[in-house]
Coordinates of C-alpha atoms in Angstrom, one line a residue:
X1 CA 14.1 -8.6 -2.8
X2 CA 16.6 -10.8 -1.2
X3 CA 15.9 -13.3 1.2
X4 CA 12.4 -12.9 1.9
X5 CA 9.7 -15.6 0.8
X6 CA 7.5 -15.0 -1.6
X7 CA 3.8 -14.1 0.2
X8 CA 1.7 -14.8 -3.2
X9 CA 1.6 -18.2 -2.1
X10 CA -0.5 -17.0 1.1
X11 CA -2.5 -14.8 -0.6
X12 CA -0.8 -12.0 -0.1
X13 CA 1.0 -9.0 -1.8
X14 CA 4.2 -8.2 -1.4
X15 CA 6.8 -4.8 -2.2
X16 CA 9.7 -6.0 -3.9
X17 CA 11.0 -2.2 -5.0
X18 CA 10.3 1.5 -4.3
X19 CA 11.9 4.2 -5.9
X20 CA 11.2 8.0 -4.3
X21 CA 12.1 11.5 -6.3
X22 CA 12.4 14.6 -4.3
X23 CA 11.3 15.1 -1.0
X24 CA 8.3 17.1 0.4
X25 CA 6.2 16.5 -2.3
X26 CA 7.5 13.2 -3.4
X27 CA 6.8 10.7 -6.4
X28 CA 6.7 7.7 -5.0
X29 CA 7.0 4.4 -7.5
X30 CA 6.1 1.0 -6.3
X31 CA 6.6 -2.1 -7.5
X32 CA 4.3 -4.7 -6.0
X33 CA 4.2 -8.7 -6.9
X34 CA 0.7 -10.6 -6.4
X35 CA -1.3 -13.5 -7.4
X36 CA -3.9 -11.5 -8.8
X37 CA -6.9 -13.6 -10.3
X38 CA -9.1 -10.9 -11.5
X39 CA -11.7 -8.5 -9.3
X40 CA -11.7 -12.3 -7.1
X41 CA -8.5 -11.2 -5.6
X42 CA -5.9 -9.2 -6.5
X43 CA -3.5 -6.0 -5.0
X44 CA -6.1 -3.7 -4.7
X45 CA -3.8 -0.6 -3.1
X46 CA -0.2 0.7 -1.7
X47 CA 0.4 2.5 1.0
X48 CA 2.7 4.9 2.6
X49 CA 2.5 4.8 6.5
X50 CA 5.1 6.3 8.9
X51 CA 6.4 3.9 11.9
X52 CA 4.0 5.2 14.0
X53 CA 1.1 3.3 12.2
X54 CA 0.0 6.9 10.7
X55 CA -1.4 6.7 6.8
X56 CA 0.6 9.1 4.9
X57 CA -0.5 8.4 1.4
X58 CA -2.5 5.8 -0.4
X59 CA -2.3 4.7 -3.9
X60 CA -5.5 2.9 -4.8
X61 CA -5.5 0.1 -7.4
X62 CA -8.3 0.0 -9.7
X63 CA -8.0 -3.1 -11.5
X64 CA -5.9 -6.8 -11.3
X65 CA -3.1 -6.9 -13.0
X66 CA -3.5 -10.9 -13.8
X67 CA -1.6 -10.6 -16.7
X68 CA 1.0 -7.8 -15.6
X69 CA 3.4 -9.4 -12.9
X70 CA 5.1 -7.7 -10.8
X71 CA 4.1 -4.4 -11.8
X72 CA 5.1 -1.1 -10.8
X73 CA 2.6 2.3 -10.3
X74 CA 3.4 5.7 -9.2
X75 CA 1.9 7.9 -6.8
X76 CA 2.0 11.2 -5.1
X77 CA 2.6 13.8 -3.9
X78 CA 3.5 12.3 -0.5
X79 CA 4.1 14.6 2.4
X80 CA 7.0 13.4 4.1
X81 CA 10.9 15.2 4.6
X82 CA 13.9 13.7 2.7
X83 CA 14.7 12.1 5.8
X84 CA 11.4 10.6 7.0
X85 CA 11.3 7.1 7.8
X86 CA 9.1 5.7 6.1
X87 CA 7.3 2.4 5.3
X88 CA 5.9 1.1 2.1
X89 CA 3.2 -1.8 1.9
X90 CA 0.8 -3.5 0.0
X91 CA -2.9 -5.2 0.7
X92 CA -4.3 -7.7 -1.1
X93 CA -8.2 -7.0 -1.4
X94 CA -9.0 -10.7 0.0
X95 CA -6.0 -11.5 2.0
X96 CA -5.1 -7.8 3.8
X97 CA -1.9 -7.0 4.3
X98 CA 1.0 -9.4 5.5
X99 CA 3.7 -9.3 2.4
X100 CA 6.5 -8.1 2.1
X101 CA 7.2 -4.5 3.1
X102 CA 9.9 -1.9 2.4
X103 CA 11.1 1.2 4.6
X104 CA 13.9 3.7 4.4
X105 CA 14.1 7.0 3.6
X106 CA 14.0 9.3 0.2
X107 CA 17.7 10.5 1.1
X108 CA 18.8 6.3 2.4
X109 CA 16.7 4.5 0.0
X110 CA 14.5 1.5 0.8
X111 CA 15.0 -2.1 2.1
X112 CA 13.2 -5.1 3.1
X113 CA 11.4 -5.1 6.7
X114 CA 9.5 -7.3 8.8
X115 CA 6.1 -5.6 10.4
X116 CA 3.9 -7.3 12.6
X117 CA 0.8 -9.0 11.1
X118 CA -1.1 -6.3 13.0
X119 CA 1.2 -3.5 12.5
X120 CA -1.8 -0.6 11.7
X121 CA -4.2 -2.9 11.1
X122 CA -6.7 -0.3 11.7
X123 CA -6.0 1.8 8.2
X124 CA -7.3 -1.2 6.2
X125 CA -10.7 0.5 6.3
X126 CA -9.3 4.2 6.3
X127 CA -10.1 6.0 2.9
X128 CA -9.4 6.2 0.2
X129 CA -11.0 2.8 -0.7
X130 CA -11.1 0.9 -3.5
X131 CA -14.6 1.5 -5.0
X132 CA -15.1 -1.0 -7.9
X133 CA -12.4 -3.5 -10.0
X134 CA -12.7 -2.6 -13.7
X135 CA -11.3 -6.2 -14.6

């Protein structure tokens, strides 16, 4: 990710790549970097969201990955056309969201983007939810 300061020295996680294969039901892999601590703090899910501030898939994090940075996780299927734009994000279970973000397309590809602190705010409570850190 070019250009863009690193947010894990706010607290915060941030999408440095997202790769996408087919379209309609898409795999989506993320790759998130985060100053993950252990179940204290740490990336604790991904999202898909359209520009519209509507949740189209989330990709829950079960556990830290202290030792595992940055790390990448798949996800899927996510319901979205070839040509979609979409936007990918992180949230950091004591900081929120706020990182760096991605959007594009499966067909363009994805790039960095700026959101608004409060862009879709509101899905930070929308499930699926975390329900426990293993470690």
């Amino acid at each position: 990710m070019t250009g863009t300061p690193p947010s894990v020295d706010r607290g915060l996680a941030d999408v440095i790549g997202v790769e996408a294969n087919g379209a309609g039901t898409d795999t989506i892999s993320v790759t998130v970097r985060s100053p993950d601590t252990g179940c204290d703090g740490y990336a604790d899910f991904w999202e898909v969201v359209r520009p519209d501030g509507t949740l189209v898939y989330r990709r829950v994090l079960t556990h830290s990955h202290v030792g595992e940075q940055p790390f990448t996780r798949s996800g899927g299927p996510v319901a979205a056309g070839a040509d979609d734009e979409l936007i990918i994000r992180a949230h950091f279970s004591t900081g929120g969201y706020g990182g760096a973000a991605m959007s594009g397309t499966v067909t363009t590809g994805f790039a960095d983007t700026t959101l608004d602190r409060g862009f879709a705010a509101d899905l930070e409570t929308s499930d699926p939810q975390p329900d426990d850190c293993a470690f």
